[in-house]
Coordinates of C-alpha atoms in Angstrom, one line a residue:
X433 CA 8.3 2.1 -24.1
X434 CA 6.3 3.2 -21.5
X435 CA 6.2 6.5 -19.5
X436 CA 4.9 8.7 -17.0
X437 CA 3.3 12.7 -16.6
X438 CA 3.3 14.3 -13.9
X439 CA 0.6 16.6 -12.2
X440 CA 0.2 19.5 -9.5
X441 CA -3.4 20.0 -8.0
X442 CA -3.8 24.0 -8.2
X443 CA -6.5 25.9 -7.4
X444 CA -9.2 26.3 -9.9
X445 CA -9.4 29.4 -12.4
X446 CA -11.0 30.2 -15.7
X447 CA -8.7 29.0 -17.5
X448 CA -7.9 26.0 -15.5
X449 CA -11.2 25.0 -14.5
X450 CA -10.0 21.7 -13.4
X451 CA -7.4 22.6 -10.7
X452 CA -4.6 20.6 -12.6
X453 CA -1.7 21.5 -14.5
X454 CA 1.7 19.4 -16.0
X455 CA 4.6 19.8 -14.4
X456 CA 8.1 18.2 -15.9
X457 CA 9.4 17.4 -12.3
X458 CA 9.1 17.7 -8.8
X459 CA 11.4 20.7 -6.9
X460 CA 14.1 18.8 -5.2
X461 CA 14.0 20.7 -1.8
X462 CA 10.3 20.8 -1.9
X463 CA 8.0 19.2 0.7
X464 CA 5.2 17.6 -0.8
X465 CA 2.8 14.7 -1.4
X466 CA 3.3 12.1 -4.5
X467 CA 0.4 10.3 -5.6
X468 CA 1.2 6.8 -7.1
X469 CA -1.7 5.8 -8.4
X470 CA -3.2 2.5 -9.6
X471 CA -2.6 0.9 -13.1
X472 CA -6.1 2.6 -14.2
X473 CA -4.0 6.2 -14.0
X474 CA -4.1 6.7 -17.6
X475 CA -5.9 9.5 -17.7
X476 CA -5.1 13.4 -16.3
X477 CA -9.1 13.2 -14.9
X478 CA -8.0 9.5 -13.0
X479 CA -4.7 11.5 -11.6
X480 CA -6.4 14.6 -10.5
X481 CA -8.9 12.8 -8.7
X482 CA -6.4 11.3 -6.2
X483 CA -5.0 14.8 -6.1
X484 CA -7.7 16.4 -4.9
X485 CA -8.5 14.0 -2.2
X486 CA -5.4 14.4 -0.7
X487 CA -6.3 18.0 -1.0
X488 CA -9.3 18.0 0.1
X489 CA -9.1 15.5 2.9
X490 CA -6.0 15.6 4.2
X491 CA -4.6 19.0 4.1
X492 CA -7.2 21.1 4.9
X493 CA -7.4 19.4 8.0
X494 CA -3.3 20.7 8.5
X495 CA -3.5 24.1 7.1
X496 CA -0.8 23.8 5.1
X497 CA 0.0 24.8 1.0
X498 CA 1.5 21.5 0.9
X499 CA 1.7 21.0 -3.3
X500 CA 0.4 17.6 -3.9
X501 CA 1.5 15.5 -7.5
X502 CA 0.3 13.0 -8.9
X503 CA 1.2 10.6 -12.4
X504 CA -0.4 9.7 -15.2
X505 CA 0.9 6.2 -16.9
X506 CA 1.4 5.5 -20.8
X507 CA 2.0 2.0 -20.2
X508 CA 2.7 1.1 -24.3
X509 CA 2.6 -2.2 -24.0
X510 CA 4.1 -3.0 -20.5
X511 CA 2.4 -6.1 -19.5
X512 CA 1.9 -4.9 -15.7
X513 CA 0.3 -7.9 -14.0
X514 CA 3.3 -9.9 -15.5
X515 CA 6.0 -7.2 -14.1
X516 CA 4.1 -7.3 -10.8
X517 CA 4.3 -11.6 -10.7
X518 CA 8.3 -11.2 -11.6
X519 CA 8.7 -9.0 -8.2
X520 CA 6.2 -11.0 -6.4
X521 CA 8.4 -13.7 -7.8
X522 CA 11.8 -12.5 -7.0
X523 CA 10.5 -11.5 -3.3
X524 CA 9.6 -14.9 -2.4
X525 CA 6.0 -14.0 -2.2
X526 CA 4.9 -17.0 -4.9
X527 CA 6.0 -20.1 -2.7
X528 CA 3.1 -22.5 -3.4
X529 CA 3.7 -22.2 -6.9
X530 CA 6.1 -24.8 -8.6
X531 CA 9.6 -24.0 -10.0
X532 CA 8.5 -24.7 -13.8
X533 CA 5.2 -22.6 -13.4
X534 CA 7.7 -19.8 -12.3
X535 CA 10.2 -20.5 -15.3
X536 CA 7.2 -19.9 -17.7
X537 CA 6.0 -16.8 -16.2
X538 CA 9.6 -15.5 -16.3
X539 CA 10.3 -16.6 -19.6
X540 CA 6.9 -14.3 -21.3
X541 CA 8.7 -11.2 -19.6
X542 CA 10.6 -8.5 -21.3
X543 CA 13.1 -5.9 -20.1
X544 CA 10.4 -3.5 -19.8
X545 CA 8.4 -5.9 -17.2
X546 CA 11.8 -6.4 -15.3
X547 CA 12.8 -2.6 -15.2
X548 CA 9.9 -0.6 -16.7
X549 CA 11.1 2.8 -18.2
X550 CA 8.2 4.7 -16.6
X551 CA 9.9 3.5 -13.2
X552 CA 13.0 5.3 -14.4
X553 CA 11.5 8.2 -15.8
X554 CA 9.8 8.8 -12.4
X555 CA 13.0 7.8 -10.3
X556 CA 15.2 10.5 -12.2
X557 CA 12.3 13.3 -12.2
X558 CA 11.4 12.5 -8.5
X559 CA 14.1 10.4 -6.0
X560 CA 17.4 11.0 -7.7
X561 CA 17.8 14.8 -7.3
X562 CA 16.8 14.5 -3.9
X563 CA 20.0 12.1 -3.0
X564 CA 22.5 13.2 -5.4
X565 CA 24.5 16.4 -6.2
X566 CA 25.4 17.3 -9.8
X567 CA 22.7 15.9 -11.7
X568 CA 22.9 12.5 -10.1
X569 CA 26.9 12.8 -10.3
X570 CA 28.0 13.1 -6.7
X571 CA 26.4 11.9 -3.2
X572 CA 24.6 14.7 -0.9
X573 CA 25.8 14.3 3.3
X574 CA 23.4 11.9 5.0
X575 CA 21.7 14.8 6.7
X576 CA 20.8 16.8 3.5
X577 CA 19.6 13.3 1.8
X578 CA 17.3 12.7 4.8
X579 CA 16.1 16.2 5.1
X580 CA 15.3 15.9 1.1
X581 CA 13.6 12.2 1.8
X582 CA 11.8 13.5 4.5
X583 CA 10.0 16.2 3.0
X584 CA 8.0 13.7 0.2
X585 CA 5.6 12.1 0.8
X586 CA 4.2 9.5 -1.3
X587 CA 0.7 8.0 -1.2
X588 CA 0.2 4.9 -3.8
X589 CA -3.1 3.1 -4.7
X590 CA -2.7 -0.9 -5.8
X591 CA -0.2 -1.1 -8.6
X592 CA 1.3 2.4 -7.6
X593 CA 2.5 0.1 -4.3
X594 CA 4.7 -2.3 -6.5
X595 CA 5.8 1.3 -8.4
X596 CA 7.2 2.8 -5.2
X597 CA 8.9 -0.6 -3.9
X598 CA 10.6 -0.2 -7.8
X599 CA 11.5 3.5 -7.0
X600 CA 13.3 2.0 -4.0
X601 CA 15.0 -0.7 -5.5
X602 CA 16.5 2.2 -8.0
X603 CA 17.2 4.4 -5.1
X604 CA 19.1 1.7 -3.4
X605 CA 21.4 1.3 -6.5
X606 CA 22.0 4.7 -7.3
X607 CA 23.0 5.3 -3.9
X608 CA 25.2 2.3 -3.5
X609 CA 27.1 3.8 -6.7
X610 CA 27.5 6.8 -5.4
X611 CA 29.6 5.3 -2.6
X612 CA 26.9 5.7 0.2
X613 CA 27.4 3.1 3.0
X614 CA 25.3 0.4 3.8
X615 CA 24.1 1.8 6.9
X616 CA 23.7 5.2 5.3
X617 CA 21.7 4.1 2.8
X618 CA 19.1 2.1 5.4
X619 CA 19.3 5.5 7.2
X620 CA 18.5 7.6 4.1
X621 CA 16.0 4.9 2.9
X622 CA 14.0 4.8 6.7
X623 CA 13.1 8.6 5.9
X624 CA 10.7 7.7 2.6
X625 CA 7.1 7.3 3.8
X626 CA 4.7 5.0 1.5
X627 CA 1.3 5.0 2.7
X628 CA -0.2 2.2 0.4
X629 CA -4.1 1.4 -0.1
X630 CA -4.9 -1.9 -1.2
X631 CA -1.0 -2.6 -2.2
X632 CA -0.4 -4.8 -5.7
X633 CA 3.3 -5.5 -4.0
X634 CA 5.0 -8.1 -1.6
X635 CA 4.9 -6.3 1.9
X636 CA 7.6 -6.6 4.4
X637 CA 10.5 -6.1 1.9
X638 CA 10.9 -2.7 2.2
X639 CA 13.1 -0.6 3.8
X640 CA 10.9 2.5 3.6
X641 CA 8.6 3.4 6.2
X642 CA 6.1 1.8 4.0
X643 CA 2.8 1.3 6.1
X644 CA -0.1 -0.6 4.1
X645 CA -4.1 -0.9 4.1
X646 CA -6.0 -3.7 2.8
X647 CA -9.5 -5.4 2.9
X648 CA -9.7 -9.1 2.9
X649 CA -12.7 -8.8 0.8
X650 CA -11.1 -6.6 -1.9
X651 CA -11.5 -8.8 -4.6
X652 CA -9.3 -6.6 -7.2
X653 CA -6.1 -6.5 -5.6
X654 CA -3.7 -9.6 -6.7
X655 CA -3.6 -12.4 -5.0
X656 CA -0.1 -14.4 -4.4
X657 CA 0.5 -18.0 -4.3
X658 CA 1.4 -18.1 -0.6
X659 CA -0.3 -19.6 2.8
X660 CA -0.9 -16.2 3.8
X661 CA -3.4 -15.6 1.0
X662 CA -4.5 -18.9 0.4
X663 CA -6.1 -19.3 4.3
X664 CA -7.6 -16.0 4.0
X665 CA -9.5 -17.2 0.6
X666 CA -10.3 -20.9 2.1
X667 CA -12.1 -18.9 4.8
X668 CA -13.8 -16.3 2.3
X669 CA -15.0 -19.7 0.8
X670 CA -16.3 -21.4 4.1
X671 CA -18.4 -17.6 4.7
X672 CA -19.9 -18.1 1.5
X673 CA -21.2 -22.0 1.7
X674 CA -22.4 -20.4 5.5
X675 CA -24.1 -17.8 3.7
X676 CA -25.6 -20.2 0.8
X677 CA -26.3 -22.8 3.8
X678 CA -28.6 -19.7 5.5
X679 CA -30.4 -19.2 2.6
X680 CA -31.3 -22.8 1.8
X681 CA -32.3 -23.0 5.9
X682 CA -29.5 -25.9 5.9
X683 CA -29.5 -26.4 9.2
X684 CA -26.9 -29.1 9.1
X685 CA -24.1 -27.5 7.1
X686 CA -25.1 -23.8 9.5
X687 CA -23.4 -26.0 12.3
X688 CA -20.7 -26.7 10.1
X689 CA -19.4 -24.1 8.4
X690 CA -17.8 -20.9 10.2
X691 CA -18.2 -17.0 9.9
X692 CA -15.0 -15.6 9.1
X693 CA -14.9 -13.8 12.0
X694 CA -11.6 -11.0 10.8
X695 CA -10.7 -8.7 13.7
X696 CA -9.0 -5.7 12.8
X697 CA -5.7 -6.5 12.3
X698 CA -2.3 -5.3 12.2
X699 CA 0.9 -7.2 10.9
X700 CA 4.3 -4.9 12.4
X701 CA 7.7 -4.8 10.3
X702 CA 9.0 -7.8 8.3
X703 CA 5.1 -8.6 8.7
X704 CA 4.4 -5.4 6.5
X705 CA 3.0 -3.0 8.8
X706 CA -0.4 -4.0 7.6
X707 CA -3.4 -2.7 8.4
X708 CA -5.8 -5.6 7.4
X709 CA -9.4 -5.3 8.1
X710 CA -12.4 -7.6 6.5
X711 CA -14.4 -5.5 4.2
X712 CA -14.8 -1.6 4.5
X713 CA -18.3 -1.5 3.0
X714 CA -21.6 -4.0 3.8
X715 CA -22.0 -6.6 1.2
X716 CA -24.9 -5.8 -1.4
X717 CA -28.4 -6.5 0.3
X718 CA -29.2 -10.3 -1.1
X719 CA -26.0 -11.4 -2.5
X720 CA -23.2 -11.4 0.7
X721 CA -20.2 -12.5 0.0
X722 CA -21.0 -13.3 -3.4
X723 CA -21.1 -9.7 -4.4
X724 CA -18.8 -7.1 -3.3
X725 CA -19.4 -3.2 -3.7
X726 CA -16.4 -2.3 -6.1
X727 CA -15.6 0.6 -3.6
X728 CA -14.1 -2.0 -1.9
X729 CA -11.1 -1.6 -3.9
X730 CA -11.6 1.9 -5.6
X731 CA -12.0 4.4 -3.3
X732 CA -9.7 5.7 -1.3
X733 CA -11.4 8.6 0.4
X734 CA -10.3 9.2 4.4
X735 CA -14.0 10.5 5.2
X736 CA -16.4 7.8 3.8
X737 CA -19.1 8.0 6.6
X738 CA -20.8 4.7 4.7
X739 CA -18.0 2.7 5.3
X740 CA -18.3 -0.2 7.7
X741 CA -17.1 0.9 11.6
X742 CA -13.7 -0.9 10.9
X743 CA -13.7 1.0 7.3
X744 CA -13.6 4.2 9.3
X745 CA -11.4 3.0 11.7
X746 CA -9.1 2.3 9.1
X747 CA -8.8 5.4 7.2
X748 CA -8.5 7.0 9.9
X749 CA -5.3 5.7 10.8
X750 CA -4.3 6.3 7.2
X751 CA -5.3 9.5 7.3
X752 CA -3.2 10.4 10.6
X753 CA -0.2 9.0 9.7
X754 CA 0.1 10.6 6.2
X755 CA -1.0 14.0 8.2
X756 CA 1.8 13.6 10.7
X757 CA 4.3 12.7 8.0
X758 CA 3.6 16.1 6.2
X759 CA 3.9 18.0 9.7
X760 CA 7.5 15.6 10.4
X761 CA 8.2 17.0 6.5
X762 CA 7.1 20.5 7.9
X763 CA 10.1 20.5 10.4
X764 CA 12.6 19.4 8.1
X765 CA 14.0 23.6 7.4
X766 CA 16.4 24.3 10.1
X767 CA 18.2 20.3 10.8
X768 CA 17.3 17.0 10.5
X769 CA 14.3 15.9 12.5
X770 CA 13.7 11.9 11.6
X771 CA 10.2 10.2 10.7
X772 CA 8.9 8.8 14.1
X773 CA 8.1 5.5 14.4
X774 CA 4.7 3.7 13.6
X775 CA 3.6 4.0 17.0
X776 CA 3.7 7.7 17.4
X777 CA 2.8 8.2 13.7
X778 CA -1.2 6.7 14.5
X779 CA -1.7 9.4 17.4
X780 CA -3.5 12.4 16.0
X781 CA -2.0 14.7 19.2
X782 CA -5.6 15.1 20.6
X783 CA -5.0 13.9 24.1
X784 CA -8.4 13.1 24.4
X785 CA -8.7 10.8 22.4
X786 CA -4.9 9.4 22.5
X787 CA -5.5 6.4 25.0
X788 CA -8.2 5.1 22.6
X789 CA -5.7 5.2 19.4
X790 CA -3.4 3.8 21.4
X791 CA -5.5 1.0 22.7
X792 CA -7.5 0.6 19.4
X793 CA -3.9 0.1 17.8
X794 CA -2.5 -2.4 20.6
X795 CA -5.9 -4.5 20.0
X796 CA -4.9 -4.3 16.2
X797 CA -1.5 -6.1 17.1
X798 CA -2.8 -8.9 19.1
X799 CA -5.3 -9.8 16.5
X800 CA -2.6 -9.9 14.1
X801 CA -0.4 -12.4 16.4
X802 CA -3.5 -14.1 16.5
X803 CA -4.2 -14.6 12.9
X804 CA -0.7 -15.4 12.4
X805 CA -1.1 -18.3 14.6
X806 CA -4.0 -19.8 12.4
X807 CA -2.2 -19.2 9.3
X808 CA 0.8 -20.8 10.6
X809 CA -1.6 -24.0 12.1
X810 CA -2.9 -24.2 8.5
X811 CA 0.1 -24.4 7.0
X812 CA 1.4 -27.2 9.2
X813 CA -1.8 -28.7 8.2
X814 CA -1.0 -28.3 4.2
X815 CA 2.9 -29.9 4.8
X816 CA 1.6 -33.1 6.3
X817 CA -1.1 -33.3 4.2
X818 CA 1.6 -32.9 1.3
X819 CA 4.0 -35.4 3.7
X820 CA 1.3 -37.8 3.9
X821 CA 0.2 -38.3 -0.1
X822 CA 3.8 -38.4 -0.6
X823 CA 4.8 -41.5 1.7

């Protein structure tokens, strides 16, 4: 069965020369980052690296002794692209595909890709203490399981996205059986931040204040069988007969093919509070689209001066609103002070800058609306084509 470690970032000695040491669980009262890493996190040096960015690049900027976790997976087996298709599945995210496709995908899976035990593990050694009394026996008031909520703060990396939507499902249960009401669980539930790089998850399911980054060009991260994700890669396709058609000096098919010219974009709520940019790095000198810099997907640094201008603008966002989560977490000691909304959570509290996140973050929005609009144009498209062939 599989399982997870768990890590603390420390500073470095003699005898820890590494800055990293196992810990069995997380303090339940204790405000703190989580790292969630991606399905390559089977190592204590792959853990500790996310560790330390945070560490470096986040808190020092805060000045705070913030401790800062991340987990290491012993995956035994688990067949994690098929336990990542079975939520993409059961979250409606796999639309284009047809219902027998879905039956045989469903029927390779085992318990352990419908409820992996390293989800549990985690859940128990992380989520439930902060929500329950008694050793998960007896519900905490509303406050105190906000206040605890609150003060985590989790940062996931591709496959550590569909992990936290599965610690959520699990905290949802738990706290329906303890007798929590509906709307005190989506009150408890709104405190959990998720800040989520290149997420391997559907987006707008959650009920966490889960806020997502993503490159269209980040060619690792999973696609789904959806109009969303299928326009994005019909454009990708007609960028890269434009860029062939260059090359060749094809004059004709340069007047009829199309840049994919991506805007910065940002998708709100049910949308999946998306951050969605084209590519953070410049394609490899010669090659274009054909060839993508694998940072593209793998790092996840907040400081990366070679990034592309929208890169930077990215992580920058990223970085500001996991910042301003710890220093919401920060006030959490005396009552019960709730995450703020999206909108106040991308201002950095320089006001002289603030007009220009705040613009730069409006402009986001309306391309997103935009880009909607084409995606929903080509799916009309797609149904009477479908309409069409079938008449």
């Amino acid at each position: 069965m599989s399982s997870i470690e768990i890590g603390k970032r420390t500073d470095k000695t003699e005898d820890n020369p590494y800055g990293y040491v196992k810990v069995d669980s997380i303090p339940k009262d204790e405000i703190c980052v989580l790292y969630i890493g991606g399905d390559g996190t089977t190592t204590d040096k792959a853990a500790n690296g996310y560790a330390k960015i945070i560490k470096n690049e986040i808190l020092d900027e805060i000045s705070t002794e913030t401790p800062v976790y991340s987990i290491k997976y012993d995956f035994d087996g688990h067949n994690k692209s098929l336990a990542r298709q079975i939520a993409n599945i059961k979250h409606r995210t796999e639309v284009l595909r047809s219902k027998a496709d879905i039956e045989k995908t469903l029927s390779k899976a085992t318990d352990e890709e419908y409820n992996p035990q390293y989800v549990d593990e985690l859940f128990e050694k992380v989520i439930l203490p902060r929500i329950t009394l008694h050793n998960g026996k007896g519900k905490l008031s509303v406050e105190e399981a906000c206040k605890r909520i609150r003060k985590l703060n989790i940062v996931a990396h591709c496959h550590g996205a569909y992990t936290a939507l599965k610690l959520e499902e699990k905290m949802q249960a738990a706290m329906k059986e303890l007798g929590y009401s509906v709307q005190d669980r989506k009150k408890v539930q709104s405190q959990m931040l998720v800040i989520a790089q290149a997420p391997a998850c559907a987006l707008g399911v959650s009920k966490s204040q889960f806020v997502s980054f993503k490159s269209v060009y980040d060619s690792n991260t999973p696609l789904k069988n959806n109009f969303f994700d299928k326009y994005i890669e019909s454009r990708k396709a007609e960028e890269r007969r434009r860029f062939v058609a260059e090359e060749d000096q094809n004059i004709d098919k340069i007047e009829q093919n199309r840049w994919f010219d991506l805007k910065p974009c940002f998708f709100a709520g049910k949308q999946g509070n998306l951050f969605l940019i084209k590519q953070k790095y410049e394609w490899i000198e010669g090659e274009g689209p054909f060839m993508i810099n694998s940072d593209e997907h793998n790092n996840v640094q907040y400081k990366d001066k070679s990034q592309t201008k929208e890169g930077r603008m990215m992580a920058y966002f990223a970085k500001t609103i996991l910042q301003n989560g710890i220093k919401n977490s920060l006030q959490q000691d005396d009552g019960f002070v709730p995450l703020p909304p999206i909108e106040d959570l991308i201002l950095s509290g320089n006001p002289e800058i603030q007009e220009k996140e705040q613009s730069a973050f409006e402009k986001m929005k309306q391309n997103g609306k935009a880009l909607r609009r084409e995606v929903f144009q080509a799916a009309a498209n797609y149904h009477k084509k479908m309409q069409k062939q079938a008449d």
